[in-house]
Amino acid sequence: MMRPLDGNVLAGPVSGLFAFDATSTRAQCDGCGDVAMIAQAMVYGEPMGYVVRCRLCDSVLLVVVERARHRLLSMPGVRWLRVDTQDDGPAGP
Amino acid sequence: MSEATRRWRRGTLVRDRALSASARSVTFAVPDWPGAAAGQHVDVRLTAPDGYQAVRSYSLARAGTDREIELAVERLPDGEVSPFLVDELEPGDEVELRGPLGGWFVWRPGEQRPVQLIAGGSGIVPLVAIARAHAAADSTAPMRLLASVRTPESALYRDELEQLRATAPTRWHYTRVAPPGWTGPVGRLSPRDLEREVIAGSQHPLVYVCGPTGFVEAVARTLIDLGQTADSIRTERFGGT
Ligand SMILES: Cc1cc2nc3c(=O)[nH]c(=O)nc-3n(C[C@H](O)[C@H](O)[C@H](O)COP(=O)(O)OP(=O)(O)OC[C@H]3O[C@@H](n4cnc5c(N)ncnc54)[C@H](O)[C@@H]3O)c2cc1C
Ligand SMILES: [Zn+2]
């Protein structure tokens, strides 16, 4: 079985969907309340798309599908996303 | 992320160099490349004559604003993309590239905390970029690299890292075969190895762990057992079992 990747790998597939790097954005898991960078989530990849799960409770946070003519982003398990507008780099959580 | 990052650009292979029997450094000229931070990656897209496309991520071995980007690829014998990049691609050939990508598994020169880098196999690639950026910036933040490899021959960038010894010393760890005269342990990195080689949690280091998924998970778990905090550990799993 394919083991997970980190949320880092989503940087390409979600680029252009947000005005910022979504992988260094904090999100709260709706399942367990954990707050982490999208880059810290666990990603199960391809062929259908990426399923992004909470690092603690395994809830599905996001689903990302990239096709030649469209992208699909669903956020079934994200309570909120927080964008730091002060700096352009990742601060420590 | 900007339009610039989202766009697929053409990269032309301009230089290549064997790094080991199974890995090759490949440098692409990319017009309008915006430059990258240490630790970032690109997505590489290959298109077959019938239109079939495959996309894989590869770390940049060097940060900076050159119009050339260096990747280092390890061949997986049953892989779809890596054997092509290691064995088939020739100077003058083109691939499509998207990037630079990622903002979390990144080291920036303003960072003052001590840094511990931990690599398994080809996971050393983004950590070489970080060690190079640290030296180029004359950073005074302490930095160390622990690199786990199967055999002495499979170590990538050994000479480059030797030259960075004064600013970011490397400790090599061998899991199968050690060089002649080696007196250290041989085998998977154990909790004792990590306790001995890694900057202690009491010094609040930033820890970057990169390599095959199983390696990254085992190391990160052990580090937490040893008292490092989860949020000071940045991981990049490369995949595999
Ligand atoms: C953010 C990121 C950065 C990466 N940077 C690099 C890099 O700098 N250099 C590099 O060589 N690779 C890197 N990788 C891995 C790379 O993206 C590919 O997964 C790898 O080259 C295998 O692709 P493939 O098409 O040859 O194999 P596939 O056809 O995808 O897989 C073939 C078989 O190998 C297994 N497998 C897949 N990946 C690995 C792995 N990493 N280790 C062991 N087994 C595996 C699969 O489960 C499968 O059984 C990176 C991955 C990520 C997510
Ligand atoms: Zn959760």
mmCIF file of C-alpha atoms and ligand atoms in Angstrom:
data_model
loop_
_atom_site.group_PDB
_atom_site.id
_atom_site.type_symbol
_atom_site.label_atom_id
_atom_site.label_comp_id
_atom_site.label_asym_id
_atom_site.label_seq_id
_atom_site.Cartn_x
_atom_site.Cartn_y
_atom_site.Cartn_z
ATOM 1 C CA MET A 1 0.000 0.000 0.000
ATOM 2 C CA MET A 2 1.153 3.517 -0.818
ATOM 3 C CA ARG A 3 2.097 5.359 2.350
ATOM 4 C CA PRO A 4 1.209 9.030 2.733
ATOM 5 C CA LEU A 5 3.082 12.120 1.635
ATOM 6 C CA ASP A 6 3.112 15.454 3.449
ATOM 7 C CA GLY A 7 0.944 18.413 2.518
ATOM 8 C CA ASN A 8 4.008 19.973 0.844
ATOM 9 C CA VAL A 9 3.201 18.005 -2.291
ATOM 10 C CA LEU A 10 -0.080 19.947 -2.705
ATOM 11 C CA ALA A 11 1.753 23.207 -3.394
ATOM 12 C CA GLY A 12 1.667 22.597 -7.148
ATOM 13 C CA PRO A 13 -1.854 21.198 -7.481
ATOM 14 C CA VAL A 14 -3.426 24.056 -5.472
ATOM 15 C CA SER A 15 -1.210 26.816 -6.875
ATOM 16 C CA GLY A 16 -3.316 29.496 -8.448
ATOM 17 C CA LEU A 17 -6.433 28.554 -6.469
ATOM 18 C CA PHE A 18 -5.377 30.881 -3.674
ATOM 19 C CA ALA A 19 -3.523 34.170 -3.660
ATOM 20 C CA PHE A 20 -0.986 32.672 -1.240
ATOM 21 C CA ASP A 21 0.883 29.406 -0.671
ATOM 22 C CA ALA A 22 -1.883 27.277 0.789
ATOM 23 C CA THR A 23 0.531 24.710 2.242
ATOM 24 C CA SER A 24 1.921 27.214 4.759
ATOM 25 C CA THR A 25 -1.576 28.215 5.838
ATOM 26 C CA ARG A 26 -2.989 27.015 9.145
ATOM 27 C CA ALA A 27 -6.215 25.039 9.163
ATOM 28 C CA GLN A 28 -8.366 23.697 11.947
ATOM 29 C CA CYS A 29 -9.618 20.129 11.694
ATOM 30 C CA ASP A 30 -13.372 19.952 12.124
ATOM 31 C CA GLY A 31 -13.054 16.449 13.564
ATOM 32 C CA CYS A 32 -10.662 16.962 16.470
ATOM 33 C CA GLY A 33 -9.903 20.677 16.614
ATOM 34 C CA ASP A 34 -6.181 20.257 15.806
ATOM 35 C CA VAL A 35 -4.597 23.327 14.247
ATOM 36 C CA ALA A 36 -1.760 22.676 11.802
ATOM 37 C CA MET A 37 -0.257 23.875 8.557
ATOM 38 C CA ILE A 38 -1.728 22.212 5.493
ATOM 39 C CA ALA A 39 1.886 21.108 4.859
ATOM 40 C CA GLN A 40 1.683 19.052 8.075
ATOM 41 C CA ALA A 41 -1.346 17.054 6.968
ATOM 42 C CA MET A 42 -1.036 13.561 5.506
ATOM 43 C CA VAL A 43 -1.679 13.217 1.809
ATOM 44 C CA TYR A 44 -2.748 10.067 0.018
ATOM 45 C CA GLY A 45 -1.993 10.563 -3.653
ATOM 46 C CA GLU A 46 -3.266 9.779 -7.111
ATOM 47 C CA PRO A 47 -4.475 8.352 -9.412
ATOM 48 C CA MET A 48 -7.870 9.894 -8.641
ATOM 49 C CA GLY A 49 -6.521 12.969 -6.871
ATOM 50 C CA TYR A 50 -5.194 13.832 -3.440
ATOM 51 C CA VAL A 51 -7.004 12.993 -0.235
ATOM 52 C CA VAL A 52 -5.688 15.120 2.638
ATOM 53 C CA ARG A 53 -6.143 13.793 6.162
ATOM 54 C CA CYS A 54 -5.668 15.262 9.635
ATOM 55 C CA ARG A 55 -2.305 14.276 11.138
ATOM 56 C CA LEU A 56 -4.019 13.374 14.433
ATOM 57 C CA CYS A 57 -7.498 11.968 13.830
ATOM 58 C CA ASP A 58 -7.408 10.931 10.140
ATOM 59 C CA SER A 59 -10.471 13.033 9.205
ATOM 60 C CA VAL A 60 -10.557 14.021 5.548
ATOM 61 C CA LEU A 61 -9.633 17.712 5.520
ATOM 62 C CA LEU A 62 -9.438 18.316 1.780
ATOM 63 C CA VAL A 63 -9.746 16.596 -1.544
ATOM 64 C CA VAL A 64 -7.793 18.015 -4.478
ATOM 65 C CA VAL A 65 -8.243 16.855 -8.053
ATOM 66 C CA GLU A 66 -6.200 18.268 -10.907
ATOM 67 C CA ARG A 67 -7.185 17.539 -14.497
ATOM 68 C CA ALA A 68 -6.076 18.994 -17.796
ATOM 69 C CA ARG A 69 -9.001 21.437 -17.932
ATOM 70 C CA HIS A 70 -10.097 21.910 -14.348
ATOM 71 C CA ARG A 71 -9.179 21.663 -10.701
ATOM 72 C CA LEU A 72 -11.539 20.588 -7.962
ATOM 73 C CA LEU A 73 -11.051 21.493 -4.333
ATOM 74 C CA SER A 74 -13.353 20.263 -1.601
ATOM 75 C CA MET A 75 -12.869 21.051 2.093
ATOM 76 C CA PRO A 76 -15.141 18.651 3.957
ATOM 77 C CA GLY A 77 -13.157 18.638 7.207
ATOM 78 C CA VAL A 78 -11.708 22.151 7.513
ATOM 79 C CA ARG A 79 -13.348 24.471 10.040
ATOM 80 C CA TRP A 80 -11.232 27.438 9.001
ATOM 81 C CA LEU A 81 -8.089 28.468 7.157
ATOM 82 C CA ARG A 82 -5.957 31.239 8.581
ATOM 83 C CA VAL A 83 -3.726 33.290 6.331
ATOM 84 C CA ASP A 84 -0.856 35.216 7.899
ATOM 85 C CA THR A 85 -0.661 38.479 6.061
ATOM 86 C CA GLN A 86 2.253 39.924 8.038
ATOM 87 C CA ASP A 87 5.124 37.960 6.586
ATOM 88 C CA ASP A 88 5.535 35.953 3.442
ATOM 89 C CA GLY A 89 7.238 33.030 5.106
ATOM 90 C CA PRO A 90 6.010 30.373 7.479
ATOM 91 C CA ALA A 91 6.203 31.443 11.076
ATOM 92 C CA GLY A 92 6.472 28.715 13.677
ATOM 93 C CA PRO A 93 3.016 27.463 14.633
ATOM 94 C CA MET B 1 0.459 31.800 -5.179
ATOM 95 C CA SER B 2 1.130 33.921 -8.161
ATOM 96 C CA GLU B 3 0.429 33.332 -11.801
ATOM 97 C CA ALA B 4 4.176 32.879 -12.178
ATOM 98 C CA THR B 5 4.197 29.822 -9.925
ATOM 99 C CA ARG B 6 1.140 28.195 -11.438
ATOM 100 C CA ARG B 7 2.396 28.324 -14.992
ATOM 101 C CA TRP B 8 4.133 25.357 -16.599
ATOM 102 C CA ARG B 9 7.465 26.460 -18.046
ATOM 103 C CA ARG B 10 9.792 24.657 -20.390
ATOM 104 C CA GLY B 11 13.089 23.567 -18.927
ATOM 105 C CA THR B 12 15.941 22.472 -21.202
ATOM 106 C CA LEU B 13 18.485 20.015 -19.861
ATOM 107 C CA VAL B 14 21.837 21.794 -20.015
ATOM 108 C CA ARG B 15 24.033 19.698 -17.703
ATOM 109 C CA ASP B 16 23.983 16.323 -16.065
ATOM 110 C CA ARG B 17 26.257 14.405 -13.763
ATOM 111 C CA ALA B 18 26.115 10.973 -12.160
ATOM 112 C CA LEU B 19 25.824 11.239 -8.377
ATOM 113 C CA SER B 20 25.855 7.473 -7.776
ATOM 114 C CA ALA B 21 25.124 4.308 -9.731
ATOM 115 C CA SER B 22 21.408 5.078 -9.460
ATOM 116 C CA ALA B 23 21.151 8.877 -9.167
ATOM 117 C CA ARG B 24 21.826 11.767 -11.495
ATOM 118 C CA SER B 25 21.993 15.510 -11.051
ATOM 119 C CA VAL B 26 20.136 17.263 -13.872
ATOM 120 C CA THR B 27 20.327 21.010 -14.452
ATOM 121 C CA PHE B 28 17.678 22.726 -16.563
ATOM 122 C CA ALA B 29 17.777 26.191 -18.089
ATOM 123 C CA VAL B 30 14.396 27.783 -17.375
ATOM 124 C CA PRO B 31 13.669 31.170 -18.969
ATOM 125 C CA ASP B 32 12.039 33.605 -16.531
ATOM 126 C CA TRP B 33 12.666 31.370 -13.523
ATOM 127 C CA PRO B 34 11.759 33.575 -10.536
ATOM 128 C CA GLY B 35 14.239 32.018 -8.073
ATOM 129 C CA ALA B 36 13.564 29.770 -5.104
ATOM 130 C CA ALA B 37 14.011 29.469 -1.353
ATOM 131 C CA ALA B 38 16.028 26.596 0.113
ATOM 132 C CA GLY B 39 13.858 23.513 0.582
ATOM 133 C CA GLN B 40 11.358 24.265 -2.179
ATOM 134 C CA HIS B 41 10.496 21.837 -4.952
ATOM 135 C CA VAL B 42 9.154 21.818 -8.493
ATOM 136 C CA ASP B 43 6.626 19.629 -10.212
ATOM 137 C CA VAL B 44 7.953 17.986 -13.364
ATOM 138 C CA ARG B 45 5.450 17.037 -16.066
ATOM 139 C CA LEU B 46 6.192 14.607 -18.860
ATOM 140 C CA THR B 47 3.869 14.116 -21.814
ATOM 141 C CA ALA B 48 3.948 10.986 -23.940
ATOM 142 C CA PRO B 49 3.295 11.161 -27.707
ATOM 143 C CA ASP B 50 -0.229 9.822 -27.089
ATOM 144 C CA GLY B 51 -0.953 12.693 -24.680
ATOM 145 C CA TYR B 52 -0.592 10.710 -21.465
ATOM 146 C CA GLN B 53 0.899 12.881 -18.734
ATOM 147 C CA ALA B 54 2.776 12.078 -15.545
ATOM 148 C CA VAL B 55 3.640 14.622 -12.851
ATOM 149 C CA ARG B 56 6.165 14.098 -10.042
ATOM 150 C CA SER B 57 7.700 16.447 -7.475
ATOM 151 C CA TYR B 58 11.473 16.997 -7.223
ATOM 152 C CA SER B 59 13.335 19.120 -4.713
ATOM 153 C CA LEU B 60 15.665 21.883 -5.801
ATOM 154 C CA ALA B 61 19.267 21.122 -4.878
ATOM 155 C CA ARG B 62 20.109 24.826 -4.870
ATOM 156 C CA ALA B 63 18.159 27.932 -3.880
ATOM 157 C CA GLY B 64 18.657 31.311 -5.481
ATOM 158 C CA THR B 65 17.840 33.325 -8.527
ATOM 159 C CA ASP B 66 19.887 31.619 -11.228
ATOM 160 C CA ARG B 67 18.032 30.935 -14.443
ATOM 161 C CA GLU B 68 19.170 27.345 -14.065
ATOM 162 C CA ILE B 69 17.720 24.849 -11.628
ATOM 163 C CA GLU B 70 19.391 21.710 -10.348
ATOM 164 C CA LEU B 71 17.450 18.592 -9.433
ATOM 165 C CA ALA B 72 18.816 15.242 -8.302
ATOM 166 C CA VAL B 73 16.830 12.124 -9.084
ATOM 167 C CA GLU B 74 17.205 8.626 -7.702
ATOM 168 C CA ARG B 75 16.108 5.845 -10.043
ATOM 169 C CA LEU B 76 13.401 3.516 -8.712
ATOM 170 C CA PRO B 77 13.729 0.413 -10.904
ATOM 171 C CA ASP B 78 9.968 -0.084 -11.307
ATOM 172 C CA GLY B 79 9.182 3.628 -11.437
ATOM 173 C CA GLU B 80 7.389 5.425 -14.209
ATOM 174 C CA VAL B 81 9.187 8.781 -14.203
ATOM 175 C CA SER B 82 12.506 8.484 -12.355
ATOM 176 C CA PRO B 83 14.175 5.968 -14.744
ATOM 177 C CA PHE B 84 13.406 8.347 -17.600
ATOM 178 C CA LEU B 85 14.950 11.328 -15.814
ATOM 179 C CA VAL B 86 18.020 9.360 -14.718
ATOM 180 C CA ASP B 87 18.713 7.295 -17.849
ATOM 181 C CA GLU B 88 16.918 8.643 -20.906
ATOM 182 C CA LEU B 89 16.836 12.424 -20.826
ATOM 183 C CA GLU B 90 19.666 13.972 -22.858
ATOM 184 C CA PRO B 91 21.106 17.486 -23.004
ATOM 185 C CA GLY B 92 18.831 19.619 -25.172
ATOM 186 C CA ASP B 93 15.705 17.667 -24.188
ATOM 187 C CA GLU B 94 12.822 19.568 -22.628
ATOM 188 C CA VAL B 95 10.469 18.880 -19.729
ATOM 189 C CA GLU B 96 7.703 21.022 -18.250
ATOM 190 C CA LEU B 97 8.262 22.491 -14.782
ATOM 191 C CA ARG B 98 6.000 24.243 -12.287
ATOM 192 C CA GLY B 99 7.381 26.145 -9.323
ATOM 193 C CA PRO B 100 9.047 27.080 -7.097
ATOM 194 C CA LEU B 101 6.635 25.345 -4.723
ATOM 195 C CA GLY B 102 6.090 25.069 -0.982
ATOM 196 C CA GLY B 103 6.471 27.474 1.919
ATOM 197 C CA TRP B 104 6.752 25.190 4.942
ATOM 198 C CA PHE B 105 9.635 22.804 4.274
ATOM 199 C CA VAL B 106 11.793 25.878 3.717
ATOM 200 C CA TRP B 107 14.725 27.450 5.543
ATOM 201 C CA ARG B 108 15.171 31.214 5.325
ATOM 202 C CA PRO B 109 18.449 33.014 6.089
ATOM 203 C CA GLY B 110 16.812 35.213 8.742
ATOM 204 C CA GLU B 111 16.111 32.124 10.877
ATOM 205 C CA GLN B 112 18.218 32.208 14.063
ATOM 206 C CA ARG B 113 17.347 28.866 15.639
ATOM 207 C CA PRO B 114 19.827 25.965 15.484
ATOM 208 C CA VAL B 115 18.999 23.637 12.604
ATOM 209 C CA GLN B 116 19.224 19.866 12.494
ATOM 210 C CA LEU B 117 18.884 18.313 9.043
ATOM 211 C CA ILE B 118 18.140 14.571 8.802
ATOM 212 C CA ALA B 119 18.133 12.778 5.439
ATOM 213 C CA GLY B 120 17.344 9.281 4.278
ATOM 214 C CA GLY B 121 18.668 8.429 0.796
ATOM 215 C CA SER B 122 17.643 10.980 -1.845
ATOM 216 C CA GLY B 123 15.943 12.990 0.918
ATOM 217 C CA ILE B 124 19.292 14.745 1.118
ATOM 218 C CA VAL B 125 18.504 16.885 -1.954
ATOM 219 C CA PRO B 126 16.512 19.741 -0.333
ATOM 220 C CA LEU B 127 18.816 19.571 2.694
ATOM 221 C CA VAL B 128 21.825 20.184 0.433
ATOM 222 C CA ALA B 129 19.981 23.287 -0.801
ATOM 223 C CA ILE B 130 19.481 24.389 2.804
ATOM 224 C CA ALA B 131 23.134 23.786 3.757
ATOM 225 C CA ARG B 132 24.266 25.677 0.648
ATOM 226 C CA ALA B 133 21.930 28.613 1.399
ATOM 227 C CA HIS B 134 23.120 28.714 5.006
ATOM 228 C CA ALA B 135 26.760 28.998 3.862
ATOM 229 C CA ALA B 136 25.951 31.501 1.111
ATOM 230 C CA ALA B 137 24.167 33.736 3.636
ATOM 231 C CA ASP B 138 27.014 33.514 6.179
ATOM 232 C CA SER B 139 24.373 32.516 8.706
ATOM 233 C CA THR B 140 25.544 32.151 12.279
ATOM 234 C CA ALA B 141 22.724 29.761 13.212
ATOM 235 C CA PRO B 142 24.289 26.379 14.087
ATOM 236 C CA MET B 143 23.450 23.745 11.466
ATOM 237 C CA ARG B 144 24.151 20.017 11.320
ATOM 238 C CA LEU B 145 23.244 17.257 8.898
ATOM 239 C CA LEU B 146 22.719 13.593 9.698
ATOM 240 C CA ALA B 147 22.574 11.560 6.490
ATOM 241 C CA SER B 148 21.474 7.947 6.434
ATOM 242 C CA VAL B 149 22.549 5.937 3.378
ATOM 243 C CA ARG B 150 22.653 2.229 2.551
ATOM 244 C CA THR B 151 26.265 2.096 1.459
ATOM 245 C CA PRO B 152 29.167 4.536 1.023
ATOM 246 C CA GLU B 153 28.607 4.432 -2.771
ATOM 247 C CA SER B 154 24.976 5.497 -2.508
ATOM 248 C CA ALA B 155 25.780 8.765 -0.703
ATOM 249 C CA LEU B 156 24.832 11.780 -2.821
ATOM 250 C CA TYR B 157 26.685 15.126 -2.744
ATOM 251 C CA ARG B 158 29.432 13.837 -0.466
ATOM 252 C CA ASP B 159 32.091 16.154 -1.930
ATOM 253 C CA GLU B 160 29.856 19.236 -1.823
ATOM 254 C CA LEU B 161 28.913 18.521 1.784
ATOM 255 C CA GLU B 162 32.562 18.004 2.674
ATOM 256 C CA GLN B 163 33.185 21.558 1.466
ATOM 257 C CA LEU B 164 30.393 22.796 3.736
ATOM 258 C CA ARG B 165 31.906 21.047 6.733
ATOM 259 C CA ALA B 166 32.854 24.265 8.517
ATOM 260 C CA THR B 167 29.327 25.701 8.409
ATOM 261 C CA ALA B 168 27.123 22.582 8.352
ATOM 262 C CA PRO B 169 29.015 19.414 9.302
ATOM 263 C CA THR B 170 27.627 16.116 8.011
ATOM 264 C CA ARG B 171 27.506 12.846 9.915
ATOM 265 C CA TRP B 172 27.047 9.858 7.639
ATOM 266 C CA HIS B 173 25.167 6.838 8.883
ATOM 267 C CA TYR B 174 25.218 3.493 7.056
ATOM 268 C CA THR B 175 22.297 1.089 7.105
ATOM 269 C CA ARG B 176 23.786 -1.849 5.115
ATOM 270 C CA VAL B 177 27.483 -1.478 4.408
ATOM 271 C CA ALA B 178 29.956 0.905 6.050
ATOM 272 C CA PRO B 179 33.298 2.042 4.629
ATOM 273 C CA PRO B 180 36.422 0.070 5.601
ATOM 274 C CA GLY B 181 37.597 0.938 9.076
ATOM 275 C CA TRP B 182 34.187 2.244 10.168
ATOM 276 C CA THR B 183 33.677 1.693 13.876
ATOM 277 C CA GLY B 184 30.196 3.165 14.326
ATOM 278 C CA PRO B 185 26.957 1.197 14.281
ATOM 279 C CA VAL B 186 25.533 -0.143 10.995
ATOM 280 C CA GLY B 187 21.773 -0.507 10.585
ATOM 281 C CA ARG B 188 18.673 1.630 10.704
ATOM 282 C CA LEU B 189 18.957 4.823 12.742
ATOM 283 C CA SER B 190 18.112 3.758 16.274
ATOM 284 C CA PRO B 191 16.768 5.931 19.085
ATOM 285 C CA ARG B 192 20.282 5.851 20.550
ATOM 286 C CA ASP B 193 21.818 7.050 17.253
ATOM 287 C CA LEU B 194 19.322 9.896 17.093
ATOM 288 C CA GLU B 195 19.846 10.836 20.701
ATOM 289 C CA ARG B 196 23.612 10.995 20.128
ATOM 290 C CA GLU B 197 23.642 12.793 16.750
ATOM 291 C CA VAL B 198 20.708 15.204 16.850
ATOM 292 C CA ILE B 199 20.738 18.641 18.466
ATOM 293 C CA ALA B 200 18.909 18.195 21.762
ATOM 294 C CA GLY B 201 15.326 19.366 22.182
ATOM 295 C CA SER B 202 16.457 21.601 25.058
ATOM 296 C CA GLN B 203 18.224 23.801 22.468
ATOM 297 C CA HIS B 204 14.941 24.230 20.546
ATOM 298 C CA PRO B 205 16.271 23.319 17.122
ATOM 299 C CA LEU B 206 14.297 23.429 13.924
ATOM 300 C CA VAL B 207 14.478 19.891 12.557
ATOM 301 C CA TYR B 208 14.044 19.040 8.876
ATOM 302 C CA VAL B 209 13.487 15.359 8.107
ATOM 303 C CA CYS B 210 13.314 14.189 4.493
ATOM 304 C CA GLY B 211 13.363 10.864 2.679
ATOM 305 C CA PRO B 212 11.216 7.821 1.987
ATOM 306 C CA THR B 213 7.919 7.900 3.893
ATOM 307 C CA GLY B 214 8.817 5.014 6.220
ATOM 308 C CA PHE B 215 12.141 6.651 7.157
ATOM 309 C CA VAL B 216 10.563 10.045 7.844
ATOM 310 C CA GLU B 217 7.803 8.578 9.983
ATOM 311 C CA ALA B 218 10.164 6.436 12.057
ATOM 312 C CA VAL B 219 12.597 9.313 12.652
ATOM 313 C CA ALA B 220 9.878 11.859 13.481
ATOM 314 C CA ARG B 221 8.237 9.473 15.936
ATOM 315 C CA THR B 222 11.521 8.761 17.679
ATOM 316 C CA LEU B 223 12.404 12.459 17.900
ATOM 317 C CA ILE B 224 9.108 13.164 19.636
ATOM 318 C CA ASP B 225 9.803 10.309 22.042
ATOM 319 C CA LEU B 226 13.171 11.957 22.693
ATOM 320 C CA GLY B 227 11.466 15.206 23.661
ATOM 321 C CA GLN B 228 11.419 17.312 20.469
ATOM 322 C CA THR B 229 8.147 19.140 19.949
ATOM 323 C CA ALA B 230 6.023 18.073 16.979
ATOM 324 C CA ASP B 231 5.747 21.585 15.581
ATOM 325 C CA SER B 232 9.522 22.111 15.479
ATOM 326 C CA ILE B 233 9.874 19.095 13.167
ATOM 327 C CA ARG B 234 9.277 19.771 9.490
ATOM 328 C CA THR B 235 8.901 16.682 7.366
ATOM 329 C CA GLU B 236 8.969 15.947 3.662
ATOM 330 C CA ARG B 237 7.916 12.420 2.799
ATOM 331 C CA PHE B 238 9.096 11.351 -0.650
ATOM 332 C CA GLY B 239 6.743 8.348 -0.917
ATOM 333 C CA GLY B 240 7.259 4.622 -1.119
ATOM 334 C CA THR B 241 6.426 2.058 1.490
HETATM 335 C C1 LIG C 1 7.849 17.118 -2.265
HETATM 336 C C2 LIG C 1 8.599 15.948 -2.872
HETATM 337 C C3 LIG C 1 9.928 16.107 -3.278
HETATM 338 C C4 LIG C 1 10.627 15.039 -3.858
HETATM 339 N N1 LIG C 1 11.948 15.224 -4.215
HETATM 340 C C5 LIG C 1 12.639 14.205 -4.776
HETATM 341 C C6 LIG C 1 14.023 14.371 -5.136
HETATM 342 O O1 LIG C 1 14.616 15.446 -4.939
HETATM 343 N N2 LIG C 1 14.675 13.319 -5.704
HETATM 344 C C7 LIG C 1 14.041 12.116 -5.930
HETATM 345 O O2 LIG C 1 14.682 11.208 -6.494
HETATM 346 N N3 LIG C 1 12.735 11.938 -5.593
HETATM 347 C C8 LIG C 1 12.026 12.948 -5.033
HETATM 348 N N4 LIG C 1 10.686 12.756 -4.700
HETATM 349 C C9 LIG C 1 10.024 11.500 -5.098
HETATM 350 C C10 LIG C 1 9.519 11.647 -6.549
HETATM 351 O O3 LIG C 1 8.475 12.618 -6.589
HETATM 352 C C11 LIG C 1 8.920 10.357 -7.120
HETATM 353 O O4 LIG C 1 7.958 9.841 -6.240
HETATM 354 C C12 LIG C 1 9.974 9.298 -7.377
HETATM 355 O O5 LIG C 1 10.944 9.795 -8.317
HETATM 356 C C13 LIG C 1 9.322 8.033 -7.912
HETATM 357 O O6 LIG C 1 8.652 8.316 -9.111
HETATM 358 P P1 LIG C 1 8.490 7.186 -10.221
HETATM 359 O O7 LIG C 1 7.519 7.706 -11.227
HETATM 360 O O8 LIG C 1 9.830 6.776 -10.729
HETATM 361 O O9 LIG C 1 7.907 5.962 -9.433
HETATM 362 P P2 LIG C 1 6.371 5.498 -9.374
HETATM 363 O O10 LIG C 1 6.007 4.921 -10.715
HETATM 364 O O11 LIG C 1 5.559 6.612 -8.854
HETATM 365 O O12 LIG C 1 6.450 4.379 -8.266
HETATM 366 C C14 LIG C 1 7.118 3.140 -8.488
HETATM 367 C C15 LIG C 1 7.177 2.317 -7.228
HETATM 368 O O13 LIG C 1 8.081 2.924 -6.283
HETATM 369 C C16 LIG C 1 7.407 3.214 -5.057
HETATM 370 N N5 LIG C 1 7.913 4.524 -4.623
HETATM 371 C C17 LIG C 1 7.471 5.749 -5.017
HETATM 372 N N6 LIG C 1 8.210 6.722 -4.466
HETATM 373 C C18 LIG C 1 9.158 6.114 -3.710
HETATM 374 C C19 LIG C 1 10.236 6.566 -2.903
HETATM 375 N N7 LIG C 1 10.492 7.878 -2.753
HETATM 376 N N8 LIG C 1 11.014 5.644 -2.284
HETATM 377 C C20 LIG C 1 10.776 4.324 -2.435
HETATM 378 N N9 LIG C 1 9.773 3.833 -3.183
HETATM 379 C C21 LIG C 1 8.968 4.699 -3.813
HETATM 380 C C22 LIG C 1 5.961 3.236 -5.372
HETATM 381 O O14 LIG C 1 5.184 2.871 -4.250
HETATM 382 C C23 LIG C 1 5.866 2.203 -6.490
HETATM 383 O O15 LIG C 1 5.801 0.906 -5.975
HETATM 384 C C24 LIG C 1 9.979 13.804 -4.077
HETATM 385 C C25 LIG C 1 8.649 13.644 -3.670
HETATM 386 C C26 LIG C 1 7.960 14.685 -3.071
HETATM 387 C C27 LIG C 1 6.551 14.468 -2.656
HETATM 388 ZN ZN ZN C 2 -8.341 15.940 13.332
#
